[in-house]
mmCIF file of C-alpha atoms in Angstrom:
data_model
loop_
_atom_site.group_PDB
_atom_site.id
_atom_site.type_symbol
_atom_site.label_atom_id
_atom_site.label_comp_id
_atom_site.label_asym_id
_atom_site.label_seq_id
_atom_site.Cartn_x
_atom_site.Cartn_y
_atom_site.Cartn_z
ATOM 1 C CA UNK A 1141 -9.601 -1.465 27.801
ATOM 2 C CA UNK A 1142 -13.203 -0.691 27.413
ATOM 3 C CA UNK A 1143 -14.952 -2.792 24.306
ATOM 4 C CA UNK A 1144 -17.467 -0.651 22.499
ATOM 5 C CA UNK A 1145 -21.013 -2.754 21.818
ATOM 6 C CA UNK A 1146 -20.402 -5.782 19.576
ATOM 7 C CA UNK A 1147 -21.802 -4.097 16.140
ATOM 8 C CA UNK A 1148 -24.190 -6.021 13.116
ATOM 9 C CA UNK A 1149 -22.798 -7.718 10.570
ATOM 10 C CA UNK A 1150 -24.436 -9.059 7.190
ATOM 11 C CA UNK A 1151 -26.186 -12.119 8.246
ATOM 12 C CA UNK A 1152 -24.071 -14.191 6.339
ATOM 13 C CA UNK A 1153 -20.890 -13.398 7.792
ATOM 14 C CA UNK A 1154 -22.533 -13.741 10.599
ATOM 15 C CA UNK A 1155 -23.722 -17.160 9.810
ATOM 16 C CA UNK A 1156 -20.276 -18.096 8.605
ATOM 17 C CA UNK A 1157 -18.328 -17.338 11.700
ATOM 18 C CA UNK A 1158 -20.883 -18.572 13.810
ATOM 19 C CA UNK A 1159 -20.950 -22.362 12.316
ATOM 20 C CA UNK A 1160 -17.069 -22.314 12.510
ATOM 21 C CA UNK A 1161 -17.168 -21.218 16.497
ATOM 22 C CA UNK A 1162 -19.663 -24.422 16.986
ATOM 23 C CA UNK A 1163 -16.846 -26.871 15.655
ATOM 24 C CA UNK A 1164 -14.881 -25.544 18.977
ATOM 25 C CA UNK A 1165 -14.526 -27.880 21.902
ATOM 26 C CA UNK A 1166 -15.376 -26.881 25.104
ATOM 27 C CA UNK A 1167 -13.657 -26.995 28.354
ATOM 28 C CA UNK A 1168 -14.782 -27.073 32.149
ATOM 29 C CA UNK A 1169 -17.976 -25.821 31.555
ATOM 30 C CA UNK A 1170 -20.042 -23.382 33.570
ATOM 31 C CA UNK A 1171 -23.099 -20.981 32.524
ATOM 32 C CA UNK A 1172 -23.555 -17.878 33.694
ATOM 33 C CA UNK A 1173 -26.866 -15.941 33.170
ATOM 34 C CA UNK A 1174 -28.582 -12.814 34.594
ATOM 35 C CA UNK A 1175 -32.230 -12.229 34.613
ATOM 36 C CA UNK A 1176 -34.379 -8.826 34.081
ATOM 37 C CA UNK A 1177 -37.468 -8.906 35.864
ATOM 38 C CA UNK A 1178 -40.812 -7.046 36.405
ATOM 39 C CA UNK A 1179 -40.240 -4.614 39.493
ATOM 40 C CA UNK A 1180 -36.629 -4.368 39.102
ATOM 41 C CA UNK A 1181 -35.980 -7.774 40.105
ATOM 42 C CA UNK A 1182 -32.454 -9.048 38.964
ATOM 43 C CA UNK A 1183 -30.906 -12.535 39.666
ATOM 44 C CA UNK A 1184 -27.788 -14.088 38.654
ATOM 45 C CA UNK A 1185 -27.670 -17.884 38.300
ATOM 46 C CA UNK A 1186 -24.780 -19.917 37.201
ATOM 47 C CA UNK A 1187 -23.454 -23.647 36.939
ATOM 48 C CA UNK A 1188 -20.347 -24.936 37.843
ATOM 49 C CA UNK A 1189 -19.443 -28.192 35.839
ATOM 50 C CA UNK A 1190 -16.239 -29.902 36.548
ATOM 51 C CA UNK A 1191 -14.559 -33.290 35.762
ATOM 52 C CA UNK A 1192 -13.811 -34.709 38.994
ATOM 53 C CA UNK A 1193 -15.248 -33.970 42.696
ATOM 54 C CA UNK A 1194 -14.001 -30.044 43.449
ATOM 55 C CA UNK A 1195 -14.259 -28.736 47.366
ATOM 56 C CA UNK A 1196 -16.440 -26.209 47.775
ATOM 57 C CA UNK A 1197 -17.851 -24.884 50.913
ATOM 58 C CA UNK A 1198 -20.204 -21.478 51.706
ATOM 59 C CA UNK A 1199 -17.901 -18.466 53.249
ATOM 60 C CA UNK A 1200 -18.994 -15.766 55.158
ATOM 61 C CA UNK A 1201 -16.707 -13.193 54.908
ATOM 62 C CA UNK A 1202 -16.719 -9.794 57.350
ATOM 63 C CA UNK A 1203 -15.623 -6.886 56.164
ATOM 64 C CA UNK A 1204 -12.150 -5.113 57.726
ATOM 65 C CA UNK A 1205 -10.287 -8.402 56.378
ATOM 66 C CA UNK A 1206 -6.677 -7.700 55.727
ATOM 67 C CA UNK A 1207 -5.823 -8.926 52.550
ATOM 68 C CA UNK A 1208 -2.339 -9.577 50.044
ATOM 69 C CA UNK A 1209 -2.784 -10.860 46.779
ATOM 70 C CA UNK A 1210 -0.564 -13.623 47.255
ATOM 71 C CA UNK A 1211 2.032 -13.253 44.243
ATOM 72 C CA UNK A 1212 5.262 -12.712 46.038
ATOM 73 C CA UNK A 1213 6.955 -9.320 47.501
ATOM 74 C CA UNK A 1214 5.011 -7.432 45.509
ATOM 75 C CA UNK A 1215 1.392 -8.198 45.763
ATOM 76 C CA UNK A 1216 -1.190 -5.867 45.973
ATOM 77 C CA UNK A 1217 -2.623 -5.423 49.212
ATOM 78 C CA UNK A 1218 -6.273 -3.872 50.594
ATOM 79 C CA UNK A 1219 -8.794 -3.920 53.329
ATOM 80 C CA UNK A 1220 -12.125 -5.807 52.585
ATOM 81 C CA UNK A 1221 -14.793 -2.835 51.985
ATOM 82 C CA UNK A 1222 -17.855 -5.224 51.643
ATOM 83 C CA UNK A 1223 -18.684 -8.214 53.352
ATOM 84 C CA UNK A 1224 -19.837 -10.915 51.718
ATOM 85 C CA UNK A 1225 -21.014 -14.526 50.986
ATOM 86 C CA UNK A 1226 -19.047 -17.220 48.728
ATOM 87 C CA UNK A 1227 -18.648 -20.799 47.144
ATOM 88 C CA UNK A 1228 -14.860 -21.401 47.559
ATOM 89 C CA UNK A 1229 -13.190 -23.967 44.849
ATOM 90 C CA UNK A 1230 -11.199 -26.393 46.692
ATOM 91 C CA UNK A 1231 -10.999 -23.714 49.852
ATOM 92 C CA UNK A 1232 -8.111 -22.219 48.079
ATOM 93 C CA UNK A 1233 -10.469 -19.269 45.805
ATOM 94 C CA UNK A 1234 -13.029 -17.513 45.720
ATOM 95 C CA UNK A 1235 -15.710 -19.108 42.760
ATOM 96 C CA UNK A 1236 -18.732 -17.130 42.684
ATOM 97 C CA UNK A 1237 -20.059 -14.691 45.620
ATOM 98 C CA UNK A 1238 -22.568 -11.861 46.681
ATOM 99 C CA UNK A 1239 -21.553 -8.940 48.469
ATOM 100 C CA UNK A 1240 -23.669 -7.037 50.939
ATOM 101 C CA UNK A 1241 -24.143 -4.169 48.559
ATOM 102 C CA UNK A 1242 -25.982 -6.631 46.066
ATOM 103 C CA UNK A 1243 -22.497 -7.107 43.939
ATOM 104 C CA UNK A 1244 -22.158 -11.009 42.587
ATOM 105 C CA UNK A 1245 -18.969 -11.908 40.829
ATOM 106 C CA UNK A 1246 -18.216 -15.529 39.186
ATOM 107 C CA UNK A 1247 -15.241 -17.281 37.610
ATOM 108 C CA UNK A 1248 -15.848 -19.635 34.751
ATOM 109 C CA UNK A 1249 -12.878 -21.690 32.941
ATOM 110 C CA UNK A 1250 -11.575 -19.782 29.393
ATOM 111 C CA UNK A 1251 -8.342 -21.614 27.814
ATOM 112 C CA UNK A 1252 -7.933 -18.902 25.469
ATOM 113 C CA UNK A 1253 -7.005 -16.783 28.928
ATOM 114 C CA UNK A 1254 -3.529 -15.305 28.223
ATOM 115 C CA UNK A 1255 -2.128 -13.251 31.191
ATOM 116 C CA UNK A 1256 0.356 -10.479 30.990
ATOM 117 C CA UNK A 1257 3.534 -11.071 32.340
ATOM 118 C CA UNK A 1258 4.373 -9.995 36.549
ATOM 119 C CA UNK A 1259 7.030 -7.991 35.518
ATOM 120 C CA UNK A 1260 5.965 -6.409 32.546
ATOM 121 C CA UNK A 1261 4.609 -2.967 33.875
ATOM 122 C CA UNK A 1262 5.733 -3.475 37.760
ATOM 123 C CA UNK A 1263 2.288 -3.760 38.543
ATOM 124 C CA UNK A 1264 1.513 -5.251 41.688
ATOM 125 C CA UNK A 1265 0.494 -9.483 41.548
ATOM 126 C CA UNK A 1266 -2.840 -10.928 42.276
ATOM 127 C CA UNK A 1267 -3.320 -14.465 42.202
ATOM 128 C CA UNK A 1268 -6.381 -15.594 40.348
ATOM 129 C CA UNK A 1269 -7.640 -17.147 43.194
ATOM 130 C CA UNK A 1270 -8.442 -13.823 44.307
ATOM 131 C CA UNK A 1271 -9.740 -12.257 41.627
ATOM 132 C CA UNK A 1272 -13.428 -12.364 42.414
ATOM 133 C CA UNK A 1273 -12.666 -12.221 46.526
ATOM 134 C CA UNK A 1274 -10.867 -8.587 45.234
ATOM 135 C CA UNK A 1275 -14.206 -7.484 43.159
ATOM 136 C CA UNK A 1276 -16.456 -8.164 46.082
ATOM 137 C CA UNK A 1277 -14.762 -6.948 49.008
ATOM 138 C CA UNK A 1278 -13.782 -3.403 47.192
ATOM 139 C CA UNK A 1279 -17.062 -2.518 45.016
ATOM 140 C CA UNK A 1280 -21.164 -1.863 45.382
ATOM 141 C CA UNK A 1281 -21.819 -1.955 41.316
ATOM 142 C CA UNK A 1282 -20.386 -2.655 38.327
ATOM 143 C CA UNK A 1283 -19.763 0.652 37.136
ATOM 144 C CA UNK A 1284 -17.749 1.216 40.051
ATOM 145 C CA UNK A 1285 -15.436 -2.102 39.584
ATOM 146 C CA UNK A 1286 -14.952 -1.249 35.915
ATOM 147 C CA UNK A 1287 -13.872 1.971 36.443
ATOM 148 C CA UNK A 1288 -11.520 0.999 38.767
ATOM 149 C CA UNK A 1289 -10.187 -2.388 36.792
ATOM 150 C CA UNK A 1290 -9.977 -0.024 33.672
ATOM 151 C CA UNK A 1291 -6.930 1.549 35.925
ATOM 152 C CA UNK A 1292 -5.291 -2.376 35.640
ATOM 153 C CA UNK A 1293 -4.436 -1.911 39.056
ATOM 154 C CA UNK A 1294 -3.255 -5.512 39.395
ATOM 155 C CA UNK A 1295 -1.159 -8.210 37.350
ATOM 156 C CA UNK A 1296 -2.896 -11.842 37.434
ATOM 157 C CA UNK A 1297 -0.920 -14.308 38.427
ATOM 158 C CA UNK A 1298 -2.352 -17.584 37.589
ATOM 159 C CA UNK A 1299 -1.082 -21.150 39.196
ATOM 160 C CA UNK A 1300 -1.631 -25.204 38.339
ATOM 161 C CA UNK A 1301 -5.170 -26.245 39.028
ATOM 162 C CA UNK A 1302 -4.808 -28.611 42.542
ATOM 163 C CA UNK A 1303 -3.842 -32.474 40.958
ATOM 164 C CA UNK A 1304 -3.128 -30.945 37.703
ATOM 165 C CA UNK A 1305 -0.537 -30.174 35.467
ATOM 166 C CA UNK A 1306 -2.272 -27.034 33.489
ATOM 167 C CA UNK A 1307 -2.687 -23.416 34.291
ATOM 168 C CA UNK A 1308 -5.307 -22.071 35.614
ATOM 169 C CA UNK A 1309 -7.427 -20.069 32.752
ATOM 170 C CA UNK A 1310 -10.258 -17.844 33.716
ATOM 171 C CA UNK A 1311 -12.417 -15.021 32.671
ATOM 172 C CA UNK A 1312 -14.414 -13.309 35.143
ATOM 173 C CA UNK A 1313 -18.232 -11.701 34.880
ATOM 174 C CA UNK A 1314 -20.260 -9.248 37.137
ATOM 175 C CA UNK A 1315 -23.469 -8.163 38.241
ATOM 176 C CA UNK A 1316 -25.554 -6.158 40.499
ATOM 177 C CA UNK A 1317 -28.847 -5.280 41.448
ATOM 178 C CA UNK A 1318 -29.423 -2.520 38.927
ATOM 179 C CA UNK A 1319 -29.266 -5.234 36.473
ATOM 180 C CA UNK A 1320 -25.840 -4.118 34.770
ATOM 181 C CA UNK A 1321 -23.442 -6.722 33.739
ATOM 182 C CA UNK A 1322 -19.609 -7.085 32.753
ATOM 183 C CA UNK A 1323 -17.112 -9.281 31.846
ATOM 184 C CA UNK A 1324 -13.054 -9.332 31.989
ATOM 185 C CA UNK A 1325 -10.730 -11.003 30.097
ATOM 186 C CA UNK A 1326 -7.353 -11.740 29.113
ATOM 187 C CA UNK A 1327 -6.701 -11.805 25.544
ATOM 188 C CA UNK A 1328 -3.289 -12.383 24.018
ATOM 189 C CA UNK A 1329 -1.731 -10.697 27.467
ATOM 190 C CA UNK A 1330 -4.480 -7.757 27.232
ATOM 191 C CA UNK A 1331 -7.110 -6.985 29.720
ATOM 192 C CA UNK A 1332 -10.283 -6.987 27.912
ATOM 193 C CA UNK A 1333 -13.923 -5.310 29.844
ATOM 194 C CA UNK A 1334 -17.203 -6.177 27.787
ATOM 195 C CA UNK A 1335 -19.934 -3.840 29.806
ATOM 196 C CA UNK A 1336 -23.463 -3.829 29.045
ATOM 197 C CA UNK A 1337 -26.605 -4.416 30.687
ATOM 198 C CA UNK A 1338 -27.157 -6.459 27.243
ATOM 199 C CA UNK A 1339 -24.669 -8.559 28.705
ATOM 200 C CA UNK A 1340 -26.722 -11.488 30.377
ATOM 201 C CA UNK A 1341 -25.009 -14.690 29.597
ATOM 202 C CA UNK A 1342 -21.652 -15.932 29.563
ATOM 203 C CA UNK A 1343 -20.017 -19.693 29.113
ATOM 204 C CA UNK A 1344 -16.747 -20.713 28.611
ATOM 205 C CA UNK A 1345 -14.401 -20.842 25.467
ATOM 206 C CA UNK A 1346 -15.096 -19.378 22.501
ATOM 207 C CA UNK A 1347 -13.880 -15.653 23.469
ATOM 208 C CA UNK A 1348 -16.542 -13.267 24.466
ATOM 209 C CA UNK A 1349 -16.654 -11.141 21.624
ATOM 210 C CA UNK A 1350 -17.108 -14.012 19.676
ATOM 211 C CA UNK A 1351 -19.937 -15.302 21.725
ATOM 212 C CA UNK A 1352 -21.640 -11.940 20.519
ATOM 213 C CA UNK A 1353 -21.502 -13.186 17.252
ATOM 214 C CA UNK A 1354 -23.158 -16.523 18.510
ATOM 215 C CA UNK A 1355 -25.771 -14.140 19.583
ATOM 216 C CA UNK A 1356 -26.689 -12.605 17.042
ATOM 217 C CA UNK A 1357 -26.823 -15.420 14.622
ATOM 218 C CA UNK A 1358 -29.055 -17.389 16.854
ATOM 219 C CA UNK A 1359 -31.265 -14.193 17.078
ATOM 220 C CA UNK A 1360 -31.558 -14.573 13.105
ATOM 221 C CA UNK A 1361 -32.773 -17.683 13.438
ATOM 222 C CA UNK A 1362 -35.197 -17.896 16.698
ATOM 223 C CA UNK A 1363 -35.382 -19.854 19.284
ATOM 224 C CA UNK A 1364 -38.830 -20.664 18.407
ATOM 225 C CA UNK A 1365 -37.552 -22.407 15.582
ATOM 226 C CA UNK A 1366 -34.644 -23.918 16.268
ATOM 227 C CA UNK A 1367 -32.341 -24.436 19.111
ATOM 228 C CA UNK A 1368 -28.975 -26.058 19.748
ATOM 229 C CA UNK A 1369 -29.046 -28.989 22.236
ATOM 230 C CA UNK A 1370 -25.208 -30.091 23.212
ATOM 231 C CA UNK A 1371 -23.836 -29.757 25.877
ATOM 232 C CA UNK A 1372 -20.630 -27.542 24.117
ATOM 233 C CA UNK A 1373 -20.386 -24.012 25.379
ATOM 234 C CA UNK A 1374 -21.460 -22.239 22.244
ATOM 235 C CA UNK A 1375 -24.397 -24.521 22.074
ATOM 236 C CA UNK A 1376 -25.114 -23.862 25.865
ATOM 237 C CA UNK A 1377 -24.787 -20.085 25.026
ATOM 238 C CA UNK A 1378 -27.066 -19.989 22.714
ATOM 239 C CA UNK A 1379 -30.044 -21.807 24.847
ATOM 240 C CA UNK A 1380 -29.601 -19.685 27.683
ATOM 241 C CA UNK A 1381 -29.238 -16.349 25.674
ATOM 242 C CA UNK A 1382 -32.887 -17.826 24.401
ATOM 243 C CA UNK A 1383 -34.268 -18.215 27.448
ATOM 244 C CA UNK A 1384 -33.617 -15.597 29.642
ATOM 245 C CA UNK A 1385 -35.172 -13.848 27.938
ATOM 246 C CA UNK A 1386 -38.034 -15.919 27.386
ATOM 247 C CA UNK A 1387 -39.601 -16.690 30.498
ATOM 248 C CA UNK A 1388 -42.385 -14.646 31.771
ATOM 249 C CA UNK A 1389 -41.144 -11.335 33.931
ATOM 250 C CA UNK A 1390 -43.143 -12.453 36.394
ATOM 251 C CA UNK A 1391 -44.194 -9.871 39.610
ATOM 252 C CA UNK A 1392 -43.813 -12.588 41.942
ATOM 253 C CA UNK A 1393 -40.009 -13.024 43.054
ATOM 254 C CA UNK A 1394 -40.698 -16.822 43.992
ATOM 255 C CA UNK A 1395 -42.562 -17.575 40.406
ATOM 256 C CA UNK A 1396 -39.331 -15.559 38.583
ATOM 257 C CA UNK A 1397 -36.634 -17.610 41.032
ATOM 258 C CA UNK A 1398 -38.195 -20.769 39.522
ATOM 259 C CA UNK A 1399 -37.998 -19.334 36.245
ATOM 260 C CA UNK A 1400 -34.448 -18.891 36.834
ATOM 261 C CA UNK A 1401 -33.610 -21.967 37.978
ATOM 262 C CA UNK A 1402 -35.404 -23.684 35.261
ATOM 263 C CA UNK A 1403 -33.272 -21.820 32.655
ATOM 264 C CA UNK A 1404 -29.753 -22.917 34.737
ATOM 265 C CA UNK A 1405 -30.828 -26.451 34.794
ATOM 266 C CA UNK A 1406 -31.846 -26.429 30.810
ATOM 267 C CA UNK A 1407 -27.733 -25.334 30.302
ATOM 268 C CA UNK A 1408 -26.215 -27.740 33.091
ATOM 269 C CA UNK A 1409 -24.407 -31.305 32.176
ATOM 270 C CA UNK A 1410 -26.102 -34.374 33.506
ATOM 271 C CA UNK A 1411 -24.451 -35.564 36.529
ATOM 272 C CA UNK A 1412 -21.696 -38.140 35.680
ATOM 273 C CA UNK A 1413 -21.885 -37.759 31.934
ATOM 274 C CA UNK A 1414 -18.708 -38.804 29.977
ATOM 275 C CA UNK A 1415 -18.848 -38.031 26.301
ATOM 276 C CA UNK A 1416 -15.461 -40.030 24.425
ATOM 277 C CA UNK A 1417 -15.301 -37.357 21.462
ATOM 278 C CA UNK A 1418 -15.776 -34.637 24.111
ATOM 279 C CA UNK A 1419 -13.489 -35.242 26.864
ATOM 280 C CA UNK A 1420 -13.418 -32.231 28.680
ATOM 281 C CA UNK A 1421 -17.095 -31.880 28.501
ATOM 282 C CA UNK A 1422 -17.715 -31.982 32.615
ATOM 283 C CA UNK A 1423 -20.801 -32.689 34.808
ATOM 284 C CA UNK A 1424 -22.566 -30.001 36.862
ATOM 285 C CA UNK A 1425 -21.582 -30.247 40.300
ATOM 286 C CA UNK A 1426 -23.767 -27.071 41.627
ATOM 287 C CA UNK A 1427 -25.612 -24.830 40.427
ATOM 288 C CA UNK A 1428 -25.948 -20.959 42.779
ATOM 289 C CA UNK A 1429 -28.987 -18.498 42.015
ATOM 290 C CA UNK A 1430 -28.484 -14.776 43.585
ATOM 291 C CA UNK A 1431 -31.390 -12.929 43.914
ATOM 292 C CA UNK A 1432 -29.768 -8.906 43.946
ATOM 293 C CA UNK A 1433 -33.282 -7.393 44.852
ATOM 294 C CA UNK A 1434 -33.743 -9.796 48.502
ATOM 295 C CA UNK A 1435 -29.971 -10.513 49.009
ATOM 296 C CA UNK A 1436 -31.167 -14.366 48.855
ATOM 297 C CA UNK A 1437 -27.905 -16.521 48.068
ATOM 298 C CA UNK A 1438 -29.794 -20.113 46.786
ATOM 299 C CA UNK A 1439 -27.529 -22.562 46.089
ATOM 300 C CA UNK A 1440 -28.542 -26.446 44.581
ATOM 301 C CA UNK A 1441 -26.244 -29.442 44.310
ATOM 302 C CA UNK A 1442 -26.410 -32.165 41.856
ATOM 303 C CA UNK A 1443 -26.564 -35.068 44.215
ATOM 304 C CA UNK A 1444 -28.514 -33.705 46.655
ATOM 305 C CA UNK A 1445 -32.451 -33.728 47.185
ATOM 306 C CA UNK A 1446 -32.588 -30.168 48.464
ATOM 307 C CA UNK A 1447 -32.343 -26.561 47.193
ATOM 308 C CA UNK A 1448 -31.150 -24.172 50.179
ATOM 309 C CA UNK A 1449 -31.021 -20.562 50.557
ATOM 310 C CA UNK A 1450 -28.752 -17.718 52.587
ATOM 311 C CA UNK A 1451 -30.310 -14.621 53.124
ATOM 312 C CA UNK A 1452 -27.286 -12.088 53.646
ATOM 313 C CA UNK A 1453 -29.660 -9.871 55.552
ATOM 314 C CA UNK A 1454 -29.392 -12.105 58.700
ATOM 315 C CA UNK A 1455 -25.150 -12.181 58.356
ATOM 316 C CA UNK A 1456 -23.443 -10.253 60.792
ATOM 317 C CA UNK A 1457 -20.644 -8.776 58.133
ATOM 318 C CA UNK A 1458 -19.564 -5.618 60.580
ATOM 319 C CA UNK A 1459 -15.443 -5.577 60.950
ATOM 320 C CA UNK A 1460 -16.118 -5.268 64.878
ATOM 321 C CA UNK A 1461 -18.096 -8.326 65.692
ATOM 322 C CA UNK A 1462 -18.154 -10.056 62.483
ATOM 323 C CA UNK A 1463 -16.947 -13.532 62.076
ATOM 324 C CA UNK A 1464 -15.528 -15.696 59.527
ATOM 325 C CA UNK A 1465 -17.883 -18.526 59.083
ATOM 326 C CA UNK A 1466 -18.749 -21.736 57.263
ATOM 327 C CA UNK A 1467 -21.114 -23.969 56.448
ATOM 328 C CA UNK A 1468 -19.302 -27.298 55.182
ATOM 329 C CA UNK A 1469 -21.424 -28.827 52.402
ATOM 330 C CA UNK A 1470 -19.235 -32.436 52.620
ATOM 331 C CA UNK A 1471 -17.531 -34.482 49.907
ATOM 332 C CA UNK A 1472 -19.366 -34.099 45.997
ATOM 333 C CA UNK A 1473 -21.569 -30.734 48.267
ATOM 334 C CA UNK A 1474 -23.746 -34.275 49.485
ATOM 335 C CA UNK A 1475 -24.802 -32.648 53.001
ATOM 336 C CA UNK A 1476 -28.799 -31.910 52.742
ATOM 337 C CA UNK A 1477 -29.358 -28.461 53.553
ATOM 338 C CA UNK A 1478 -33.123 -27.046 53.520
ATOM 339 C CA UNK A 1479 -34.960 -23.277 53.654
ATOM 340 C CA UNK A 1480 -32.718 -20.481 54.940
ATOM 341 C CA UNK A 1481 -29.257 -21.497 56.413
ATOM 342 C CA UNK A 1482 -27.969 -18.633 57.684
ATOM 343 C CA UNK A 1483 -27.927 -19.332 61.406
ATOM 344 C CA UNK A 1484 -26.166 -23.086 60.153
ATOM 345 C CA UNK A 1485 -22.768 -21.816 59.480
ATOM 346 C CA UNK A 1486 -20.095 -22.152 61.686
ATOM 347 C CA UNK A 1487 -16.441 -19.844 62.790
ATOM 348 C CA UNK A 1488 -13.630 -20.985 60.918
ATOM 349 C CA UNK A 1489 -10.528 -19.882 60.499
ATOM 350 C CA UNK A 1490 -10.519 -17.902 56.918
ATOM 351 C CA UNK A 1491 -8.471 -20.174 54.046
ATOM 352 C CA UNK A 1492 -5.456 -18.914 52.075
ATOM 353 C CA UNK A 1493 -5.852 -18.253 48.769
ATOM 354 C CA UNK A 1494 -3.370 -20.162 46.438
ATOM 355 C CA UNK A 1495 -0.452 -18.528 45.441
ATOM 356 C CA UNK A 1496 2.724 -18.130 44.568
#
């Protein structure tokens, strides 16, 4: 279902519900933002914090790729449209990506994530590793993927996280290079779309419709005046909401990628932090910065010196002579990588995406 554009409330409702959301604790966090710039520029940055070391490796995936969505007998099944370039999580999903048509899709951790069950409607299964591998290889915008996820043409089927004993619970955003954004959820076994070029930041637990409300009672307030400086969701929420917004549209794509990166870094978790009270409070492990206008994929690890870029304009994505490739960024993402990498990746044999 479609959710209509989070409405205003009296400010002290809104001030109410807001100071009860900040007493809620956060889980794996990540930020995602999107940025509006002078000449149409657009780019999509987000962080990916995490508790303990997770795998992650660039793809380069071709189009023409036969694909299953890896729930059983009756998983859905399709031909990859787009090509594209991701950040796998533990080479068993798809994280965050760019397709060739200027498409970026990300996965950040929600525990409130309730998914319908397989055999409720006879729906065909897709395993959540696959969820933002299926957005990118079948769409060029976001009007075009909500459209078709409207149709709930799929039934997620989520699995353990790898070493762990809990489910994994996601929600999913979008963007593309006309600057329009959305995000999907699972609420209470309902798919839930939130889409809205207002729609430029996203973190992790509470709900989205309740980070709206975050919104707009940090809009009351100002961010010249006061800002929230945790390192809980809501709290990251409202900085980056602030910020994005903040920073000068500047005509210069480099000067605007900085200011992007700058905004990313203000929201990420210093590497190695442990907070007692706040246990699942993680570190930033990377941080990825698309630019929709240049195709530029930048991507920035926390224990490395260097900030390296993929521009997909130089990827051979055609179904005919297309390969899958690699570039293997090492244990913790510590291999230094510098300027464009492009011609740096490597065939590989494509991984499986977890399943059932």
């Amino acid at each position: 279902m479609k959710m209509k554009k989070f409405s205003f409330r009296p400010s002290w409702l809104v001030l109410a519900g807001a100071l009860g959301l900040l007493q809620l604790g956060d889980a794996m966090a990540c930020t995602r933002v999107v940025y509006l710039g002078a000449d149409d520029q657009v780019m999509t940055a987000r962080s990916m914090d995490w508790k303990s070391e997770i795998t992650s490796n660039l793809w380069v995936m071709p189009r023409g790729m036969q694909r299953t969505g890896e729930a059983g007998p009756n998983s859905i099944q399709w031909t990859s449209k787009y090509g594209s370039l991701i950040t796998s999580g533990y080479d068993i999903s798809t994280t965050d990506g760019l397709n060739e048509a200027g498409l970026s899709a990300n996965l950040l951790w929600l525990v409130e994530s309730q998914y319908p069950d397989i055999d409720a409607n006879g729906k065909p299964g897709l395993t959540i590793a696959a969820w933002a591998q299926y957005v990118l290889d079948n769409f060029a915008t976001v009007e075009e993927a909500v459209k078709a996820l409207e149709a709930e043409p799929f039934s997620i089927i989520t699995d353990n996280v790898p070493g762990e004993q809990r489910l994994a619970t996601l929600h999913l955003s979008m963007s593309d290079a006309t600057g329009d954004s959305a995000i999907v959820e699972y609420i209470n076994g309902k798919q839930v779309i939130h889409h809205s070029r207002q729609y430029q930041v996203m973190t992790n637990s509470p709900i989205f419709e309740q980070q709206l409300a975050l919104d707009t009672y940090w809009t009351l307030i100002g961010g010249t005046n006061m800002l929230p400086g945790t390192n809980r969701a809501a709290d990251r929420f409202a900085r980056a909401s602030f910020y994005i917004n903040a920073v000068p549209k500047f005509t210069d794509p480099n000067f605007a990628l900085a200011s992007v990166f700058s905004v990313i870094r203000n929201v990420s978790v210093p590497f190695g932090l442990t907070t007692p009270e706040e246990p699942n409070i993680s570190s930033t492990r990377w941080r990825t910065v698309v630019d929709h206008k240049r195709k530029l994929y930048f991507f920035e690890s926390a224990v490395s010196p260097n900030t390296f870029w993929v521009d997909l304009n130089k990827l051979d994505f055609s179904s005919e002579t297309g390969k899958v490739m690699m570039l293997d960024l090492g244990p913790n993402q510590s291999i230094p990588f510098a300027g464009e990498t492009s011609a740096q990746f490597k065939p590989a044999a494509a991984f499986k995406f977890l399943g059932v």
